[in-house]
Coordinates of C-alpha atoms in Angstrom, one line a residue:
M273 CA -18.7 15.1 -7.6
M274 CA -22.2 14.2 -7.1
L275 CA -24.2 13.5 -10.2
R276 CA -27.3 15.4 -10.7
S277 CA -29.9 12.6 -10.6
A278 CA -28.2 11.9 -6.6
L279 CA -28.6 15.7 -6.1
F280 CA -32.2 16.0 -6.9
A281 CA -32.9 13.1 -4.6
A282 CA -31.0 14.6 -1.6
V283 CA -32.3 18.2 -2.0
G284 CA -35.9 16.3 -2.7
A285 CA -35.6 15.6 1.1
L286 CA -34.6 18.9 2.5
T287 CA -37.3 21.0 0.7
C288 CA -40.4 19.3 2.1
G289 CA -40.2 21.8 4.8
I290 CA -41.9 24.7 3.0
A291 CA -42.8 23.5 -0.5
S292 CA -46.6 22.6 -0.4
A293 CA -47.8 19.7 -2.8
L294 CA -46.9 20.9 -6.9
E295 CA -49.5 21.5 -9.2
T296 CA -49.7 22.8 -12.8
F297 CA -51.1 26.3 -13.8
E298 CA -51.1 28.7 -16.3
R299 CA -49.7 32.3 -16.3
N300 CA -50.6 33.2 -12.6
L301 CA -49.7 36.8 -12.1
I302 CA -46.9 37.8 -9.8
F303 CA -46.5 41.8 -10.6
Q304 CA -49.0 44.3 -12.7
P305 CA -46.4 47.2 -12.8
P306 CA -48.1 50.7 -12.1
E307 CA -49.3 53.0 -14.8
N308 CA -46.3 55.4 -14.2
Y309 CA -43.9 52.7 -14.8
T310 CA -41.6 53.6 -17.7
D311 CA -41.1 51.3 -20.7
P312 CA -40.6 48.5 -20.9
R313 CA -42.3 48.2 -16.9
V314 CA -40.7 44.9 -16.3
L315 CA -38.3 42.4 -18.0
Y316 CA -35.5 39.9 -17.5
P317 CA -37.2 37.8 -14.7
R318 CA -34.7 35.0 -12.4
T319 CA -35.5 32.8 -9.7
V320 CA -34.1 30.4 -7.1
Q321 CA -35.5 27.7 -5.0
L322 CA -34.0 27.6 -1.5
L323 CA -33.2 24.5 0.5
D324 CA -36.2 24.6 2.4
G325 CA -38.1 24.7 -0.9
R326 CA -39.2 28.5 -1.1
L327 CA -39.0 30.2 -4.2
L328 CA -37.4 33.7 -4.9
G329 CA -37.9 35.8 -7.8
T330 CA -36.8 39.2 -9.3
W331 CA -36.5 41.0 -12.4
E332 CA -35.8 44.6 -14.0
N333 CA -38.2 47.0 -12.3
Y334 CA -38.3 50.3 -14.6
S335 CA -40.1 52.1 -11.6
P336 CA -39.8 55.8 -12.4
E337 CA -36.7 58.0 -11.1
P338 CA -35.8 59.1 -8.7
P339 CA -35.6 57.1 -6.3
L340 CA -32.9 55.0 -7.9
V341 CA -34.4 52.1 -9.5
W342 CA -34.0 48.7 -7.4
F343 CA -34.2 44.7 -7.7
P344 CA -37.4 43.6 -6.3
I345 CA -37.4 40.1 -4.3
Y346 CA -40.8 38.3 -4.3
E347 CA -41.3 34.9 -2.2
S348 CA -43.8 32.0 -2.8
L349 CA -44.2 29.3 -0.1
D350 CA -46.8 27.6 -2.2
S351 CA -44.5 26.2 -5.1
G352 CA -45.0 29.2 -7.4
V353 CA -49.0 29.7 -6.9
T354 CA -49.0 32.8 -5.4
W355 CA -45.9 35.5 -4.7
E356 CA -45.4 38.2 -2.3
E357 CA -42.7 40.9 -2.0
V358 CA -40.2 40.4 0.9
G359 CA -37.2 42.6 0.2
Q360 CA -35.4 45.0 -1.9
V361 CA -32.0 44.8 -3.3
H362 CA -30.6 48.6 -3.6
D363 CA -27.4 50.0 -4.9
E364 CA -25.2 50.6 -1.9
V365 CA -21.9 51.8 -3.6
N366 CA -22.4 53.7 -6.7
N367 CA -25.2 55.6 -6.6
W368 CA -26.3 54.4 -9.7
G369 CA -29.2 52.1 -9.0
L370 CA -29.7 48.5 -10.0
R371 CA -30.7 48.5 -13.6
Y372 CA -30.3 45.6 -15.6
Q373 CA -29.9 41.6 -15.6
P374 CA -30.0 40.4 -12.0
F375 CA -29.4 36.6 -11.3
L376 CA -30.2 34.7 -8.0
Y377 CA -28.1 31.8 -6.6
E378 CA -28.1 29.7 -3.2
L379 CA -25.1 28.8 -1.5
R380 CA -25.1 25.0 -1.1
E381 CA -22.2 24.9 0.9
E382 CA -19.9 27.4 2.9
F383 CA -18.2 29.7 0.8
G384 CA -16.1 32.8 1.1
G385 CA -16.9 32.9 5.3
Y386 CA -20.7 32.9 4.3
P387 CA -22.7 30.0 5.5
V388 CA -25.0 27.7 3.5
G389 CA -28.3 28.9 2.5
T390 CA -26.7 32.6 1.7
V391 CA -28.5 33.7 -1.3
L392 CA -26.4 35.5 -3.6
L393 CA -27.5 38.5 -6.2
A394 CA -25.5 39.6 -9.2
G395 CA -26.7 42.2 -11.3
N396 CA -25.9 45.4 -13.7
S397 CA -25.7 48.6 -11.5
I398 CA -26.1 51.4 -14.6
P399 CA -26.7 55.1 -14.0
T400 CA -30.0 56.7 -15.3
D401 CA -28.3 57.8 -18.2
L402 CA -27.0 54.4 -19.0
S403 CA -23.0 56.1 -19.1
Q404 CA -21.5 53.0 -17.4
T405 CA -21.9 49.4 -16.4
Q406 CA -20.9 47.5 -13.2
I407 CA -21.5 44.0 -12.5
D408 CA -21.8 43.8 -8.6
L409 CA -22.5 40.9 -6.3
Y410 CA -24.7 41.2 -3.1
A411 CA -25.6 38.8 -0.5
S412 CA -28.6 38.2 1.9
T413 CA -28.3 35.8 4.9
D414 CA -32.2 36.4 5.7
K415 CA -33.9 34.6 2.9
G416 CA -34.0 37.9 0.6
R417 CA -35.3 40.3 3.1
T418 CA -31.8 42.4 3.7
W419 CA -28.7 42.6 1.3
E420 CA -25.1 43.7 1.7
F421 CA -22.8 44.6 -0.9
L422 CA -20.0 42.3 -1.5
S423 CA -17.7 43.0 -4.4
H424 CA -17.3 44.9 -7.8
V425 CA -16.8 42.0 -10.7
A426 CA -16.5 43.9 -13.8
A427 CA -16.9 47.2 -15.3
G428 CA -17.5 48.5 -18.6
G429 CA -18.9 51.7 -21.0
R430 CA -22.3 52.8 -21.9
A431 CA -25.3 50.2 -21.3
I432 CA -26.0 50.4 -25.3
P433 CA -25.8 47.1 -27.2
N434 CA -23.8 48.1 -30.1
N435 CA -20.6 47.4 -31.5
E436 CA -17.8 49.5 -30.8
E437 CA -19.4 50.5 -27.2
T438 CA -18.1 48.7 -24.2
P439 CA -20.3 47.6 -21.6
V440 CA -20.5 44.5 -19.6
W441 CA -23.9 42.2 -19.4
E442 CA -25.9 39.6 -18.3
P443 CA -24.5 37.5 -15.4
F444 CA -24.7 34.0 -14.6
I445 CA -23.2 32.2 -11.7
L446 CA -22.2 28.9 -11.1
I447 CA -19.9 27.1 -8.4
F448 CA -17.7 24.2 -9.5
E449 CA -15.0 23.0 -7.0
D450 CA -13.4 25.7 -5.1
D451 CA -14.3 28.3 -7.2
L452 CA -17.4 30.6 -7.8
I453 CA -17.9 31.0 -11.7
L454 CA -19.1 34.3 -12.9
Y455 CA -20.0 34.4 -16.6
Y456 CA -21.0 37.4 -18.5
A457 CA -21.4 39.0 -22.0
D458 CA -18.2 41.4 -22.6
Q459 CA -18.0 44.3 -25.4
R460 CA -14.7 45.6 -24.0
S461 CA -12.5 43.9 -26.6
A462 CA -11.5 46.0 -29.6
E463 CA -11.1 42.9 -31.8
H464 CA -14.7 42.0 -31.0
G465 CA -17.9 43.4 -31.0
Q466 CA -19.0 41.1 -28.4
E467 CA -17.6 37.9 -26.5
I468 CA -18.4 35.9 -23.4
S469 CA -16.0 35.9 -20.6
H470 CA -16.0 34.8 -16.8
Q471 CA -14.2 35.4 -13.7
T472 CA -13.7 33.6 -11.0
T473 CA -13.4 33.8 -6.8
K474 CA -12.7 32.0 -4.0
D475 CA -13.9 34.7 -1.1
L476 CA -16.7 36.6 -3.1
K477 CA -14.5 39.7 -2.7
N478 CA -11.3 39.2 -5.1
W479 CA -12.0 38.2 -8.7
S480 CA -9.4 36.6 -11.3
E481 CA -8.4 38.0 -14.4
V482 CA -10.7 37.9 -17.5
V483 CA -11.3 34.7 -19.0
K484 CA -12.7 34.5 -22.6
D485 CA -15.2 31.6 -23.1
V486 CA -16.6 32.6 -26.6
S487 CA -15.4 34.8 -29.4
Y488 CA -15.5 34.7 -33.2
P489 CA -13.1 36.3 -35.9
T490 CA -15.8 38.3 -37.3
Y491 CA -15.6 41.7 -35.5
T492 CA -19.8 42.3 -35.9
D493 CA -20.5 38.5 -34.3
R494 CA -22.3 39.0 -31.0
P495 CA -22.2 35.9 -28.8
G496 CA -23.9 36.5 -25.4
M497 CA -26.4 35.9 -22.6
P498 CA -24.9 32.9 -21.4
F499 CA -26.5 30.0 -19.1
V500 CA -25.3 26.7 -17.6
T501 CA -27.0 23.6 -16.2
Q502 CA -25.1 20.3 -15.5
L503 CA -26.4 17.0 -16.9
G504 CA -27.0 13.9 -15.1
N505 CA -23.8 12.6 -16.1
G506 CA -22.0 15.4 -14.3
D507 CA -21.0 17.2 -17.7
Y508 CA -22.1 20.8 -18.0
M509 CA -24.1 22.5 -21.0
Y510 CA -23.4 26.0 -21.5
T511 CA -26.2 28.1 -23.7
F512 CA -25.7 31.1 -25.5
E513 CA -27.0 33.7 -28.5
W514 CA -24.9 34.1 -31.6
G515 CA -25.5 37.4 -33.0
G516 CA -24.4 36.8 -36.8
A517 CA -24.0 33.0 -36.4
P518 CA -23.9 31.9 -40.5
I519 CA -26.9 29.4 -39.9
I520 CA -29.4 31.8 -40.3
E521 CA -29.5 35.0 -42.8
P522 CA -30.3 37.8 -42.5
Y523 CA -28.3 38.6 -39.0
S524 CA -29.9 36.9 -36.3
F525 CA -29.3 35.5 -32.8
P526 CA -29.8 31.5 -33.1
I527 CA -29.0 29.8 -29.9
Y528 CA -25.6 27.7 -29.7
Y529 CA -24.4 25.6 -26.6
R530 CA -21.4 23.7 -25.6
I531 CA -20.6 20.9 -23.4
A532 CA -17.7 20.5 -21.2
K533 CA -16.6 18.5 -17.8
D534 CA -15.2 21.8 -16.3
P535 CA -17.4 24.6 -16.4
R536 CA -14.2 26.7 -16.5
K537 CA -13.0 25.4 -19.8
F538 CA -15.5 26.1 -22.3
A539 CA -13.4 28.0 -24.8
D540 CA -12.2 24.4 -25.4
A541 CA -15.3 22.7 -26.4
P542 CA -16.8 22.7 -29.9
D543 CA -20.1 24.4 -30.9
Y544 CA -23.5 22.9 -31.7
Y545 CA -26.7 24.6 -32.5
I546 CA -30.4 23.8 -32.0
N547 CA -32.7 23.0 -34.7
S548 CA -35.8 20.9 -33.8
T549 CA -36.5 18.1 -36.0
N550 CA -39.9 18.6 -36.1
G551 CA -40.2 21.8 -38.4
G552 CA -36.6 23.1 -38.5
V553 CA -37.2 25.6 -35.9
F554 CA -34.4 27.3 -35.0
P555 CA -34.9 28.9 -31.2
I556 CA -33.7 32.8 -31.4
N557 CA -31.9 34.5 -28.7
S558 CA -32.2 35.0 -24.7
P559 CA -31.4 31.3 -24.1
N560 CA -32.2 29.5 -20.7
V561 CA -31.3 25.8 -20.0
V562 CA -32.2 23.3 -17.1
W563 CA -32.1 19.3 -17.0
S564 CA -34.3 17.0 -15.5
P565 CA -33.7 13.5 -14.5
V566 CA -37.2 12.8 -15.9
G567 CA -37.8 11.3 -19.3
G568 CA -35.5 8.4 -19.8
C569 CA -31.6 7.2 -19.1
N570 CA -30.2 10.7 -20.1
G571 CA -32.8 12.7 -18.5
T572 CA -34.4 15.7 -20.2
I573 CA -32.5 19.2 -21.2
V574 CA -35.0 21.9 -21.7
V575 CA -34.0 25.2 -23.4
S576 CA -36.2 28.3 -23.7
S577 CA -35.6 31.6 -26.0
N578 CA -37.9 34.3 -26.7
S579 CA -40.4 32.1 -28.5
A580 CA -43.3 30.2 -26.5
P581 CA -42.1 26.7 -27.5
L582 CA -39.6 24.9 -25.3
F583 CA -36.6 22.7 -26.9
I584 CA -36.2 19.3 -25.7
N585 CA -33.5 17.0 -25.8
R586 CA -33.4 13.7 -24.3
R587 CA -30.2 11.9 -25.8
G588 CA -27.9 14.1 -23.7
G589 CA -27.4 16.8 -25.8
D590 CA -27.3 15.4 -29.4
P591 CA -27.4 17.9 -32.2
N592 CA -29.9 15.9 -33.9
A593 CA -32.4 15.4 -31.2
W594 CA -34.0 18.5 -30.7
I595 CA -37.8 18.6 -30.7
A596 CA -39.9 21.7 -30.1
Y597 CA -43.1 21.7 -27.8
D598 CA -45.6 23.9 -27.0
S599 CA -45.6 25.7 -23.8
P600 CA -48.4 27.3 -21.7
E601 CA -46.3 30.5 -21.0
A602 CA -46.0 33.4 -23.4
G603 CA -43.1 34.0 -25.4
A604 CA -40.7 36.5 -23.5
Y605 CA -37.4 37.7 -23.5
T606 CA -35.2 35.6 -21.3
R607 CA -37.9 33.4 -20.0
N608 CA -36.3 31.7 -16.8
L609 CA -36.8 28.0 -16.2
R610 CA -36.5 25.9 -12.9
I611 CA -36.8 22.1 -12.4
M612 CA -38.4 21.9 -9.1
E613 CA -36.0 20.0 -6.5
E614 CA -39.0 18.2 -4.4
D615 CA -40.4 16.8 -8.0
P616 CA -38.1 17.0 -11.1
D617 CA -41.2 16.3 -13.0
Y618 CA -42.5 19.6 -12.7
L619 CA -40.9 22.7 -14.2
L620 CA -41.6 26.4 -13.5
I621 CA -41.6 29.1 -16.4
M622 CA -41.5 32.9 -15.4
G623 CA -41.9 35.5 -17.8
A624 CA -41.7 39.3 -18.0
G625 CA -42.7 40.5 -21.5
V626 CA -40.7 41.5 -24.4
L627 CA -37.9 43.9 -25.4
P628 CA -39.2 47.6 -25.7
P629 CA -41.4 49.1 -27.0
S630 CA -43.8 47.5 -24.5
T631 CA -46.7 49.4 -22.4
T632 CA -48.3 45.8 -21.5
N633 CA -45.5 44.0 -19.6
K634 CA -46.1 42.0 -16.3
V635 CA -44.3 39.4 -14.4
T636 CA -46.2 35.9 -14.8
V637 CA -45.4 32.2 -13.8
S638 CA -46.5 28.6 -15.5
M639 CA -46.0 25.3 -14.0
L640 CA -46.2 22.1 -16.3
K641 CA -45.2 18.5 -15.9
L642 CA -42.5 17.0 -18.4
T643 CA -44.2 13.9 -18.7
E644 CA -47.3 15.6 -19.7
L645 CA -45.7 17.7 -22.6
L646 CA -43.5 14.9 -23.6
G647 CA -46.4 12.5 -23.7
L648 CA -44.8 10.1 -21.2
K649 CA -46.5 7.6 -18.9
Q650 CA -45.8 8.5 -15.2
A651 CA -43.7 5.5 -13.4

């Protein structure tokens, strides 16, 4: 297995074709929804950087219906400074629309008969009345311009985040060895209000049985929103929110994490929570996590929550080594983080506003340098 530091060096050599010189900027506007968009207008942004250096972005799009909602695909050829729409992902099979929680992933190796550079999108297909949830997988072989349906992954009940409902939520994709893993929040168990599950595929069409990653004995506990990154030593870090966690009262959603060598076996790993050593701040809900080789022998782990600060760990995930830093991108629900592959000192942050009610949500992006954030001298 290639360690992350070597992977950044290898990919950085490939991304010079499109990517321009990196620069820092704050809250560049990507998309301002029209006035007729429904509450909350936009939400839940996600990005991917392709092998040629271009960036793609998407989000939940609350356009008026009909027509059925879709996921927009925006592209940046100048390292996030400017963006334009290049495609749309439409529901091809359910006649419900693609409504919630998109996730983008590029194949860096041939997989399931699809070539290197294929872009995958997992998302939640949900009808207008929110009566069902269906995590589906789509693929693009032309850098996001056109899309084809690949497979149904997981089906659930009403798209209402209450206990005793049975939806599935929040897909995340990762390839490990010969498996593509799709993690998601899962409310279908009668014993748990919500837990986190995953399924695997070897061909992008047929999926394994459900594997439980995180669940707790108290029915009202709600672990969810899984997000994974590989650390410099090859281990994998798995962040999630835990509704009902015992470290905070009243009921809230602090961010926890697990670390494992095999990302199919997070169920066996211990829980850790994030609490900053500078102020005792617990990040709350909607985590994203990335790792950069910048910042010392362990590199730098960056975690985002729904608030503006970033939570930094430069000791390989040591639970006693989290520090909160201010960031230029405003707090938002499940802001997306991305380490730029041509220079991992640069961190891209995309936000799309807060949970409803909101009449002001829009999609923005900021770029910062980790060495400047951390007060480090550049080599």
